[in-house]
Amino acid sequence: MKEKKIASEERNQEKLANGDWVMAEFYATWCPHCQRMKPVVEEFKKLMVGTLEVVEVDIDQEPALTDFYTVESTPTFILFRKGQQLWRQSGELSLERLEKAVKGFKS
């Protein structure tokens, strides 16, 4: 199990550092706000197919990434382009707000 966790963390680290357009959601399974965001994130993933990749990072399973990006609350969303943080927001967000963040940088 530990090897799987390390592989997942390394894969996510690679995506966040080198992916063309990536939206990361840092979440926790025990977080009620994160649970309410689940359907929004799933819909956002569908809308963004071909535009950007959505990476979900469980803060309890991937503490090194959580610390590296100084995530202090969940959920936290960070938009990356080739490793550079372009936008960041914590808390519950609407689907429209997530789309607007991406369109603000990709247009």
PDB file of N, CA and C in Angstrom:
ATOM      1  N   MET A   1       0.835  -1.201   0.000  1.00  0.00           N
ATOM      2  CA  MET A   1       0.000   0.000   0.000  1.00  0.00           C
ATOM      3  C   MET A   1       0.873   1.255   0.000  1.00  0.00           C
ATOM      4  N   LYS A   2       1.939   1.247   0.792  1.00  0.00           N
ATOM      5  CA  LYS A   2       2.808   2.410   0.875  1.00  0.00           C
ATOM      6  C   LYS A   2       3.448   2.707  -0.487  1.00  0.00           C
ATOM      7  N   GLU A   3       3.824   1.663  -1.232  1.00  0.00           N
ATOM      8  CA  GLU A   3       4.416   1.867  -2.556  1.00  0.00           C
ATOM      9  C   GLU A   3       3.422   2.520  -3.492  1.00  0.00           C
ATOM     10  N   LYS A   4       2.155   2.111  -3.411  1.00  0.00           N
ATOM     11  CA  LYS A   4       1.111   2.703  -4.252  1.00  0.00           C
ATOM     12  C   LYS A   4       0.948   4.183  -3.916  1.00  0.00           C
ATOM     13  N   LYS A   5       0.961   4.495  -2.619  1.00  0.00           N
ATOM     14  CA  LYS A   5       0.825   5.882  -2.169  1.00  0.00           C
ATOM     15  C   LYS A   5       1.990   6.720  -2.687  1.00  0.00           C
ATOM     16  N   ILE A   6       3.193   6.214  -2.616  1.00  0.00           N
ATOM     17  CA  ILE A   6       4.373   6.935  -3.096  1.00  0.00           C
ATOM     18  C   ILE A   6       4.288   7.138  -4.608  1.00  0.00           C
ATOM     19  N   ALA A   7       3.874   6.125  -5.331  1.00  0.00           N
ATOM     20  CA  ALA A   7       3.737   6.237  -6.788  1.00  0.00           C
ATOM     21  C   ALA A   7       2.705   7.296  -7.156  1.00  0.00           C
ATOM     22  N   SER A   8       1.596   7.327  -6.444  1.00  0.00           N
ATOM     23  CA  SER A   8       0.544   8.319  -6.698  1.00  0.00           C
ATOM     24  C   SER A   8       1.061   9.728  -6.430  1.00  0.00           C
ATOM     25  N   GLU A   9       1.773   9.884  -5.321  1.00  0.00           N
ATOM     26  CA  GLU A   9       2.307  11.196  -4.964  1.00  0.00           C
ATOM     27  C   GLU A   9       3.329  11.652  -6.000  1.00  0.00           C
ATOM     28  N   GLU A  10       4.187  10.752  -6.440  1.00  0.00           N
ATOM     29  CA  GLU A  10       5.187  11.113  -7.454  1.00  0.00           C
ATOM     30  C   GLU A  10       4.525  11.480  -8.774  1.00  0.00           C
ATOM     31  N   ARG A  11       3.483  10.732  -9.159  1.00  0.00           N
ATOM     32  CA  ARG A  11       2.757  11.008 -10.402  1.00  0.00           C
ATOM     33  C   ARG A  11       2.100  12.393 -10.326  1.00  0.00           C
ATOM     34  N   ASN A  12       1.431  12.678  -9.203  1.00  0.00           N
ATOM     35  CA  ASN A  12       0.799  13.985  -9.042  1.00  0.00           C
ATOM     36  C   ASN A  12       1.838  15.100  -9.009  1.00  0.00           C
ATOM     37  N   GLN A  13       2.960  14.864  -8.341  1.00  0.00           N
ATOM     38  CA  GLN A  13       4.027  15.862  -8.284  1.00  0.00           C
ATOM     39  C   GLN A  13       4.514  16.182  -9.698  1.00  0.00           C
ATOM     40  N   GLU A  14       4.689  15.148 -10.507  1.00  0.00           N
ATOM     41  CA  GLU A  14       5.132  15.319 -11.896  1.00  0.00           C
ATOM     42  C   GLU A  14       4.107  16.132 -12.695  1.00  0.00           C
ATOM     43  N   LYS A  15       2.837  15.815 -12.539  1.00  0.00           N
ATOM     44  CA  LYS A  15       1.782  16.534 -13.267  1.00  0.00           C
ATOM     45  C   LYS A  15       1.744  18.008 -12.875  1.00  0.00           C
ATOM     46  N   LEU A  16       1.836  18.278 -11.571  1.00  0.00           N
ATOM     47  CA  LEU A  16       1.764  19.664 -11.117  1.00  0.00           C
ATOM     48  C   LEU A  16       2.989  20.454 -11.552  1.00  0.00           C
ATOM     49  N   ALA A  17       4.134  19.818 -11.593  1.00  0.00           N
ATOM     50  CA  ALA A  17       5.374  20.510 -11.952  1.00  0.00           C
ATOM     51  C   ALA A  17       5.526  20.703 -13.453  1.00  0.00           C
ATOM     52  N   ASN A  18       4.985  19.779 -14.251  1.00  0.00           N
ATOM     53  CA  ASN A  18       5.272  19.804 -15.683  1.00  0.00           C
ATOM     54  C   ASN A  18       4.062  19.811 -16.603  1.00  0.00           C
ATOM     55  N   GLY A  19       2.865  19.643 -16.064  1.00  0.00           N
ATOM     56  CA  GLY A  19       1.679  19.586 -16.910  1.00  0.00           C
ATOM     57  C   GLY A  19       1.427  20.911 -17.607  1.00  0.00           C
ATOM     58  N   ASP A  20       0.841  20.840 -18.797  1.00  0.00           N
ATOM     59  CA  ASP A  20       0.575  22.060 -19.557  1.00  0.00           C
ATOM     60  C   ASP A  20      -0.434  22.931 -18.810  1.00  0.00           C
ATOM     61  N   TRP A  21      -1.656  22.479 -18.674  1.00  0.00           N
ATOM     62  CA  TRP A  21      -2.681  23.163 -17.875  1.00  0.00           C
ATOM     63  C   TRP A  21      -3.242  22.159 -16.888  1.00  0.00           C
ATOM     64  N   VAL A  22      -3.120  22.450 -15.597  1.00  0.00           N
ATOM     65  CA  VAL A  22      -3.574  21.533 -14.548  1.00  0.00           C
ATOM     66  C   VAL A  22      -4.280  22.322 -13.450  1.00  0.00           C
ATOM     67  N   MET A  23      -5.448  21.821 -13.034  1.00  0.00           N
ATOM     68  CA  MET A  23      -6.123  22.370 -11.854  1.00  0.00           C
ATOM     69  C   MET A  23      -6.005  21.310 -10.773  1.00  0.00           C
ATOM     70  N   ALA A  24      -5.392  21.667  -9.662  1.00  0.00           N
ATOM     71  CA  ALA A  24      -5.258  20.741  -8.540  1.00  0.00           C
ATOM     72  C   ALA A  24      -6.305  21.082  -7.489  1.00  0.00           C
ATOM     73  N   GLU A  25      -6.951  20.050  -6.986  1.00  0.00           N
ATOM     74  CA  GLU A  25      -7.835  20.222  -5.843  1.00  0.00           C
ATOM     75  C   GLU A  25      -7.200  19.470  -4.686  1.00  0.00           C
ATOM     76  N   PHE A  26      -6.824  20.195  -3.653  1.00  0.00           N
ATOM     77  CA  PHE A  26      -6.313  19.592  -2.426  1.00  0.00           C
ATOM     78  C   PHE A  26      -7.518  19.418  -1.506  1.00  0.00           C
ATOM     79  N   TYR A  27      -7.785  18.169  -1.112  1.00  0.00           N
ATOM     80  CA  TYR A  27      -8.989  17.868  -0.341  1.00  0.00           C
ATOM     81  C   TYR A  27      -8.668  16.871   0.768  1.00  0.00           C
ATOM     82  N   ALA A  28      -9.663  16.663   1.628  1.00  0.00           N
ATOM     83  CA  ALA A  28      -9.559  15.635   2.671  1.00  0.00           C
ATOM     84  C   ALA A  28     -10.869  14.862   2.690  1.00  0.00           C
ATOM     85  N   THR A  29     -10.782  13.567   2.908  1.00  0.00           N
ATOM     86  CA  THR A  29     -11.989  12.725   2.907  1.00  0.00           C
ATOM     87  C   THR A  29     -12.925  13.080   4.067  1.00  0.00           C
ATOM     88  N   TRP A  30     -12.381  13.614   5.143  1.00  0.00           N
ATOM     89  CA  TRP A  30     -13.167  13.940   6.332  1.00  0.00           C
ATOM     90  C   TRP A  30     -13.735  15.367   6.300  1.00  0.00           C
ATOM     91  N   CYS A  31     -13.427  16.122   5.256  1.00  0.00           N
ATOM     92  CA  CYS A  31     -13.812  17.536   5.166  1.00  0.00           C
ATOM     93  C   CYS A  31     -15.213  17.690   4.558  1.00  0.00           C
ATOM     94  N   PRO A  32     -16.178  18.263   5.304  1.00  0.00           N
ATOM     95  CA  PRO A  32     -17.544  18.405   4.768  1.00  0.00           C
ATOM     96  C   PRO A  32     -17.603  19.330   3.542  1.00  0.00           C
ATOM     97  N   HIS A  33     -16.774  20.365   3.525  1.00  0.00           N
ATOM     98  CA  HIS A  33     -16.746  21.277   2.368  1.00  0.00           C
ATOM     99  C   HIS A  33     -16.261  20.533   1.123  1.00  0.00           C
ATOM    100  N   CYS A  34     -15.261  19.654   1.310  1.00  0.00           N
ATOM    101  CA  CYS A  34     -14.727  18.864   0.196  1.00  0.00           C
ATOM    102  C   CYS A  34     -15.782  17.899  -0.328  1.00  0.00           C
ATOM    103  N   GLN A  35     -16.547  17.307   0.583  1.00  0.00           N
ATOM    104  CA  GLN A  35     -17.608  16.385   0.171  1.00  0.00           C
ATOM    105  C   GLN A  35     -18.663  17.119  -0.665  1.00  0.00           C
ATOM    106  N   ARG A  36     -18.990  18.354  -0.269  1.00  0.00           N
ATOM    107  CA  ARG A  36     -19.963  19.136  -1.037  1.00  0.00           C
ATOM    108  C   ARG A  36     -19.399  19.545  -2.395  1.00  0.00           C
ATOM    109  N   MET A  37     -18.085  19.655  -2.501  1.00  0.00           N
ATOM    110  CA  MET A  37     -17.452  20.047  -3.765  1.00  0.00           C
ATOM    111  C   MET A  37     -17.315  18.881  -4.740  1.00  0.00           C
ATOM    112  N   LYS A  38     -17.435  17.640  -4.257  1.00  0.00           N
ATOM    113  CA  LYS A  38     -17.234  16.459  -5.118  1.00  0.00           C
ATOM    114  C   LYS A  38     -18.025  16.514  -6.426  1.00  0.00           C
ATOM    115  N   PRO A  39     -19.360  16.750  -6.387  1.00  0.00           N
ATOM    116  CA  PRO A  39     -20.100  16.784  -7.659  1.00  0.00           C
ATOM    117  C   PRO A  39     -19.684  17.953  -8.549  1.00  0.00           C
ATOM    118  N   VAL A  40     -19.304  19.066  -7.951  1.00  0.00           N
ATOM    119  CA  VAL A  40     -18.843  20.222  -8.725  1.00  0.00           C
ATOM    120  C   VAL A  40     -17.536  19.883  -9.435  1.00  0.00           C
ATOM    121  N   VAL A  41     -16.615  19.251  -8.717  1.00  0.00           N
ATOM    122  CA  VAL A  41     -15.321  18.875  -9.300  1.00  0.00           C
ATOM    123  C   VAL A  41     -15.521  17.848 -10.418  1.00  0.00           C
ATOM    124  N   GLU A  42     -16.424  16.896 -10.218  1.00  0.00           N
ATOM    125  CA  GLU A  42     -16.691  15.893 -11.259  1.00  0.00           C
ATOM    126  C   GLU A  42     -17.239  16.555 -12.514  1.00  0.00           C
ATOM    127  N   GLU A  43     -18.151  17.497 -12.351  1.00  0.00           N
ATOM    128  CA  GLU A  43     -18.710  18.220 -13.498  1.00  0.00           C
ATOM    129  C   GLU A  43     -17.627  19.076 -14.162  1.00  0.00           C
ATOM    130  N   PHE A  44     -16.799  19.709 -13.359  1.00  0.00           N
ATOM    131  CA  PHE A  44     -15.697  20.529 -13.873  1.00  0.00           C
ATOM    132  C   PHE A  44     -14.740  19.672 -14.711  1.00  0.00           C
ATOM    133  N   LYS A  45     -14.438  18.467 -14.219  1.00  0.00           N
ATOM    134  CA  LYS A  45     -13.570  17.538 -14.967  1.00  0.00           C
ATOM    135  C   LYS A  45     -14.143  17.271 -16.355  1.00  0.00           C
ATOM    136  N   LYS A  46     -15.452  16.998 -16.416  1.00  0.00           N
ATOM    137  CA  LYS A  46     -16.109  16.717 -17.701  1.00  0.00           C
ATOM    138  C   LYS A  46     -16.032  17.920 -18.633  1.00  0.00           C
ATOM    139  N   LEU A  47     -16.276  19.100 -18.086  1.00  0.00           N
ATOM    140  CA  LEU A  47     -16.247  20.325 -18.899  1.00  0.00           C
ATOM    141  C   LEU A  47     -14.858  20.647 -19.433  1.00  0.00           C
ATOM    142  N   MET A  48     -13.829  20.266 -18.687  1.00  0.00           N
ATOM    143  CA  MET A  48     -12.464  20.648 -19.026  1.00  0.00           C
ATOM    144  C   MET A  48     -11.710  19.611 -19.852  1.00  0.00           C
ATOM    145  N   VAL A  49     -12.361  18.512 -20.211  1.00  0.00           N
ATOM    146  CA  VAL A  49     -11.703  17.491 -21.037  1.00  0.00           C
ATOM    147  C   VAL A  49     -11.152  18.163 -22.300  1.00  0.00           C
ATOM    148  N   GLY A  50      -9.870  17.945 -22.559  1.00  0.00           N
ATOM    149  CA  GLY A  50      -9.227  18.543 -23.718  1.00  0.00           C
ATOM    150  C   GLY A  50      -8.711  19.952 -23.475  1.00  0.00           C
ATOM    151  N   THR A  51      -9.065  20.540 -22.330  1.00  0.00           N
ATOM    152  CA  THR A  51      -8.630  21.901 -22.000  1.00  0.00           C
ATOM    153  C   THR A  51      -7.560  21.876 -20.926  1.00  0.00           C
ATOM    154  N   LEU A  52      -7.832  21.121 -19.864  1.00  0.00           N
ATOM    155  CA  LEU A  52      -6.855  20.961 -18.785  1.00  0.00           C
ATOM    156  C   LEU A  52      -7.127  19.688 -18.035  1.00  0.00           C
ATOM    157  N   GLU A  53      -6.142  19.264 -17.264  1.00  0.00           N
ATOM    158  CA  GLU A  53      -6.277  18.068 -16.441  1.00  0.00           C
ATOM    159  C   GLU A  53      -6.603  18.493 -15.012  1.00  0.00           C
ATOM    160  N   VAL A  54      -7.529  17.788 -14.395  1.00  0.00           N
ATOM    161  CA  VAL A  54      -7.868  18.032 -12.996  1.00  0.00           C
ATOM    162  C   VAL A  54      -7.217  16.932 -12.162  1.00  0.00           C
ATOM    163  N   VAL A  55      -6.401  17.345 -11.188  1.00  0.00           N
ATOM    164  CA  VAL A  55      -5.692  16.410 -10.320  1.00  0.00           C
ATOM    165  C   VAL A  55      -6.231  16.589  -8.905  1.00  0.00           C
ATOM    166  N   GLU A  56      -6.684  15.490  -8.311  1.00  0.00           N
ATOM    167  CA  GLU A  56      -7.189  15.539  -6.943  1.00  0.00           C
ATOM    168  C   GLU A  56      -6.108  15.009  -6.000  1.00  0.00           C
ATOM    169  N   VAL A  57      -5.763  15.801  -5.010  1.00  0.00           N
ATOM    170  CA  VAL A  57      -4.696  15.458  -4.067  1.00  0.00           C
ATOM    171  C   VAL A  57      -5.296  15.342  -2.672  1.00  0.00           C
ATOM    172  N   ASP A  58      -5.289  14.129  -2.133  1.00  0.00           N
ATOM    173  CA  ASP A  58      -5.768  13.878  -0.774  1.00  0.00           C
ATOM    174  C   ASP A  58      -4.651  14.307   0.186  1.00  0.00           C
ATOM    175  N   ILE A  59      -4.919  15.319   0.984  1.00  0.00           N
ATOM    176  CA  ILE A  59      -3.860  15.878   1.845  1.00  0.00           C
ATOM    177  C   ILE A  59      -3.336  14.872   2.861  1.00  0.00           C
ATOM    178  N   ASP A  60      -4.160  13.913   3.250  1.00  0.00           N
ATOM    179  CA  ASP A  60      -3.719  12.903   4.215  1.00  0.00           C
ATOM    180  C   ASP A  60      -2.856  11.827   3.555  1.00  0.00           C
ATOM    181  N   GLN A  61      -3.083  11.578   2.275  1.00  0.00           N
ATOM    182  CA  GLN A  61      -2.319  10.564   1.549  1.00  0.00           C
ATOM    183  C   GLN A  61      -1.057  11.142   0.909  1.00  0.00           C
ATOM    184  N   GLU A  62      -1.057  12.446   0.675  1.00  0.00           N
ATOM    185  CA  GLU A  62       0.070  13.077  -0.015  1.00  0.00           C
ATOM    186  C   GLU A  62       0.555  14.325   0.745  1.00  0.00           C
ATOM    187  N   PRO A  63       1.034  14.111   1.975  1.00  0.00           N
ATOM    188  CA  PRO A  63       1.439  15.250   2.809  1.00  0.00           C
ATOM    189  C   PRO A  63       2.620  16.048   2.245  1.00  0.00           C
ATOM    190  N   ALA A  64       3.517  15.407   1.519  1.00  0.00           N
ATOM    191  CA  ALA A  64       4.671  16.137   0.981  1.00  0.00           C
ATOM    192  C   ALA A  64       4.213  17.188  -0.033  1.00  0.00           C
ATOM    193  N   LEU A  65       3.276  16.827  -0.903  1.00  0.00           N
ATOM    194  CA  LEU A  65       2.747  17.802  -1.867  1.00  0.00           C
ATOM    195  C   LEU A  65       1.973  18.904  -1.158  1.00  0.00           C
ATOM    196  N   THR A  66       1.197  18.512  -0.162  1.00  0.00           N
ATOM    197  CA  THR A  66       0.413  19.466   0.609  1.00  0.00           C
ATOM    198  C   THR A  66       1.336  20.497   1.263  1.00  0.00           C
ATOM    199  N   ASP A  67       2.414  20.030   1.852  1.00  0.00           N
ATOM    200  CA  ASP A  67       3.383  20.935   2.480  1.00  0.00           C
ATOM    201  C   ASP A  67       4.114  21.777   1.441  1.00  0.00           C
ATOM    202  N   PHE A  68       4.508  21.153   0.342  1.00  0.00           N
ATOM    203  CA  PHE A  68       5.260  21.859  -0.701  1.00  0.00           C
ATOM    204  C   PHE A  68       4.472  23.049  -1.237  1.00  0.00           C
ATOM    205  N   TYR A  69       3.169  22.881  -1.418  1.00  0.00           N
ATOM    206  CA  TYR A  69       2.332  23.965  -1.947  1.00  0.00           C
ATOM    207  C   TYR A  69       1.667  24.782  -0.842  1.00  0.00           C
ATOM    208  N   THR A  70       2.080  24.569   0.402  1.00  0.00           N
ATOM    209  CA  THR A  70       1.603  25.310   1.562  1.00  0.00           C
ATOM    210  C   THR A  70       0.078  25.380   1.600  1.00  0.00           C
ATOM    211  N   VAL A  71      -0.544  24.227   1.519  1.00  0.00           N
ATOM    212  CA  VAL A  71      -2.000  24.150   1.601  1.00  0.00           C
ATOM    213  C   VAL A  71      -2.375  24.065   3.067  1.00  0.00           C
ATOM    214  N   GLU A  72      -3.131  25.066   3.526  1.00  0.00           N
ATOM    215  CA  GLU A  72      -3.476  25.146   4.945  1.00  0.00           C
ATOM    216  C   GLU A  72      -4.944  24.890   5.226  1.00  0.00           C
ATOM    217  N   SER A  73      -5.780  24.876   4.179  1.00  0.00           N
ATOM    218  CA  SER A  73      -7.195  24.580   4.377  1.00  0.00           C
ATOM    219  C   SER A  73      -7.715  23.802   3.178  1.00  0.00           C
ATOM    220  N   THR A  74      -8.819  23.110   3.406  1.00  0.00           N
ATOM    221  CA  THR A  74      -9.398  22.313   2.323  1.00  0.00           C
ATOM    222  C   THR A  74     -10.848  22.719   2.122  1.00  0.00           C
ATOM    223  N   PRO A  75     -11.322  22.643   0.907  1.00  0.00           N
ATOM    224  CA  PRO A  75     -10.548  22.375  -0.300  1.00  0.00           C
ATOM    225  C   PRO A  75      -9.765  23.610  -0.736  1.00  0.00           C
ATOM    226  N   THR A  76      -8.645  23.370  -1.386  1.00  0.00           N
ATOM    227  CA  THR A  76      -7.859  24.436  -2.011  1.00  0.00           C
ATOM    228  C   THR A  76      -7.661  24.055  -3.470  1.00  0.00           C
ATOM    229  N   PHE A  77      -7.927  25.008  -4.345  1.00  0.00           N
ATOM    230  CA  PHE A  77      -7.775  24.807  -5.781  1.00  0.00           C
ATOM    231  C   PHE A  77      -6.612  25.659  -6.264  1.00  0.00           C
ATOM    232  N   ILE A  78      -5.729  25.059  -7.062  1.00  0.00           N
ATOM    233  CA  ILE A  78      -4.588  25.789  -7.624  1.00  0.00           C
ATOM    234  C   ILE A  78      -4.520  25.480  -9.118  1.00  0.00           C
ATOM    235  N   LEU A  79      -4.472  26.532  -9.920  1.00  0.00           N
ATOM    236  CA  LEU A  79      -4.324  26.391 -11.361  1.00  0.00           C
ATOM    237  C   LEU A  79      -2.848  26.528 -11.712  1.00  0.00           C
ATOM    238  N   PHE A  80      -2.323  25.529 -12.433  1.00  0.00           N
ATOM    239  CA  PHE A  80      -0.914  25.507 -12.828  1.00  0.00           C
ATOM    240  C   PHE A  80      -0.790  25.540 -14.343  1.00  0.00           C
ATOM    241  N   ARG A  81       0.275  26.141 -14.812  1.00  0.00           N
ATOM    242  CA  ARG A  81       0.679  26.003 -16.208  1.00  0.00           C
ATOM    243  C   ARG A  81       2.172  25.752 -16.193  1.00  0.00           C
ATOM    244  N   LYS A  82       2.568  24.546 -16.583  1.00  0.00           N
ATOM    245  CA  LYS A  82       3.974  24.137 -16.617  1.00  0.00           C
ATOM    246  C   LYS A  82       4.685  24.418 -15.290  1.00  0.00           C
ATOM    247  N   GLY A  83       4.016  24.089 -14.196  1.00  0.00           N
ATOM    248  CA  GLY A  83       4.607  24.201 -12.867  1.00  0.00           C
ATOM    249  C   GLY A  83       4.428  25.538 -12.190  1.00  0.00           C
ATOM    250  N   GLN A  84       3.954  26.533 -12.927  1.00  0.00           N
ATOM    251  CA  GLN A  84       3.774  27.866 -12.346  1.00  0.00           C
ATOM    252  C   GLN A  84       2.347  28.010 -11.820  1.00  0.00           C
ATOM    253  N   GLN A  85       2.223  28.474 -10.573  1.00  0.00           N
ATOM    254  CA  GLN A  85       0.898  28.715 -10.007  1.00  0.00           C
ATOM    255  C   GLN A  85       0.352  30.014 -10.589  1.00  0.00           C
ATOM    256  N   LEU A  86      -0.807  29.913 -11.236  1.00  0.00           N
ATOM    257  CA  LEU A  86      -1.421  31.089 -11.833  1.00  0.00           C
ATOM    258  C   LEU A  86      -2.555  31.650 -10.982  1.00  0.00           C
ATOM    259  N   TRP A  87      -3.234  30.763 -10.255  1.00  0.00           N
ATOM    260  CA  TRP A  87      -4.419  31.152  -9.497  1.00  0.00           C
ATOM    261  C   TRP A  87      -4.600  30.167  -8.365  1.00  0.00           C
ATOM    262  N   ARG A  88      -5.136  30.664  -7.257  1.00  0.00           N
ATOM    263  CA  ARG A  88      -5.311  29.808  -6.079  1.00  0.00           C
ATOM    264  C   ARG A  88      -6.481  30.334  -5.264  1.00  0.00           C
ATOM    265  N   GLN A  89      -7.327  29.407  -4.803  1.00  0.00           N
ATOM    266  CA  GLN A  89      -8.440  29.807  -3.951  1.00  0.00           C
ATOM    267  C   GLN A  89      -8.833  28.627  -3.062  1.00  0.00           C
ATOM    268  N   SER A  90      -9.190  28.931  -1.834  1.00  0.00           N
ATOM    269  CA  SER A  90      -9.644  27.908  -0.894  1.00  0.00           C
ATOM    270  C   SER A  90     -11.123  28.078  -0.620  1.00  0.00           C
ATOM    271  N   GLY A  91     -11.756  26.980  -0.232  1.00  0.00           N
ATOM    272  CA  GLY A  91     -13.166  27.014   0.127  1.00  0.00           C
ATOM    273  C   GLY A  91     -14.044  26.434  -0.957  1.00  0.00           C
ATOM    274  N   GLU A  92     -15.341  26.437  -0.675  1.00  0.00           N
ATOM    275  CA  GLU A  92     -16.304  25.923  -1.644  1.00  0.00           C
ATOM    276  C   GLU A  92     -16.466  26.946  -2.765  1.00  0.00           C
ATOM    277  N   LEU A  93     -16.374  26.470  -3.998  1.00  0.00           N
ATOM    278  CA  LEU A  93     -16.501  27.339  -5.167  1.00  0.00           C
ATOM    279  C   LEU A  93     -17.570  26.794  -6.095  1.00  0.00           C
ATOM    280  N   SER A  94     -18.184  27.681  -6.842  1.00  0.00           N
ATOM    281  CA  SER A  94     -19.173  27.246  -7.827  1.00  0.00           C
ATOM    282  C   SER A  94     -18.451  26.750  -9.075  1.00  0.00           C
ATOM    283  N   LEU A  95     -19.153  25.978  -9.866  1.00  0.00           N
ATOM    284  CA  LEU A  95     -18.627  25.508 -11.136  1.00  0.00           C
ATOM    285  C   LEU A  95     -18.249  26.713 -12.003  1.00  0.00           C
ATOM    286  N   GLU A  96     -19.081  27.731 -11.982  1.00  0.00           N
ATOM    287  CA  GLU A  96     -18.831  28.941 -12.772  1.00  0.00           C
ATOM    288  C   GLU A  96     -17.529  29.623 -12.341  1.00  0.00           C
ATOM    289  N   ARG A  97     -17.260  29.639 -11.043  1.00  0.00           N
ATOM    290  CA  ARG A  97     -16.033  30.277 -10.542  1.00  0.00           C
ATOM    291  C   ARG A  97     -14.795  29.518 -11.002  1.00  0.00           C
ATOM    292  N   LEU A  98     -14.872  28.202 -10.976  1.00  0.00           N
ATOM    293  CA  LEU A  98     -13.743  27.396 -11.446  1.00  0.00           C
ATOM    294  C   LEU A  98     -13.516  27.616 -12.943  1.00  0.00           C
ATOM    295  N   GLU A  99     -14.605  27.630 -13.717  1.00  0.00           N
ATOM    296  CA  GLU A  99     -14.487  27.871 -15.159  1.00  0.00           C
ATOM    297  C   GLU A  99     -13.894  29.247 -15.443  1.00  0.00           C
ATOM    298  N   LYS A 100     -14.359  30.234 -14.698  1.00  0.00           N
ATOM    299  CA  LYS A 100     -13.895  31.618 -14.887  1.00  0.00           C
ATOM    300  C   LYS A 100     -12.400  31.727 -14.610  1.00  0.00           C
ATOM    301  N   ALA A 101     -11.923  31.018 -13.610  1.00  0.00           N
ATOM    302  CA  ALA A 101     -10.487  31.042 -13.295  1.00  0.00           C
ATOM    303  C   ALA A 101      -9.677  30.541 -14.469  1.00  0.00           C
ATOM    304  N   VAL A 102     -10.131  29.451 -15.073  1.00  0.00           N
ATOM    305  CA  VAL A 102      -9.407  28.877 -16.206  1.00  0.00           C
ATOM    306  C   VAL A 102      -9.493  29.799 -17.429  1.00  0.00           C
ATOM    307  N   LYS A 103     -10.691  30.268 -17.726  1.00  0.00           N
ATOM    308  CA  LYS A 103     -10.890  31.119 -18.909  1.00  0.00           C
ATOM    309  C   LYS A 103     -10.123  32.429 -18.783  1.00  0.00           C
ATOM    310  N   GLY A 104      -9.949  32.911 -17.555  1.00  0.00           N
ATOM    311  CA  GLY A 104      -9.209  34.149 -17.349  1.00  0.00           C
ATOM    312  C   GLY A 104      -7.749  34.044 -17.777  1.00  0.00           C
ATOM    313  N   PHE A 105      -7.207  32.842 -17.738  1.00  0.00           N
ATOM    314  CA  PHE A 105      -5.797  32.642 -18.117  1.00  0.00           C
ATOM    315  C   PHE A 105      -5.637  32.043 -19.496  1.00  0.00           C
ATOM    316  N   LYS A 106      -6.639  31.327 -19.962  1.00  0.00           N
ATOM    317  CA  LYS A 106      -6.498  30.620 -21.247  1.00  0.00           C
ATOM    318  C   LYS A 106      -7.031  31.432 -22.431  1.00  0.00           C
ATOM    319  N   SER A 107      -7.699  32.537 -22.168  1.00  0.00           N
ATOM    320  CA  SER A 107      -8.262  33.280 -23.301  1.00  0.00           C
ATOM    321  C   SER A 107      -7.278  34.250 -23.910  1.00  0.00           C
TER     322      SER A 107
END
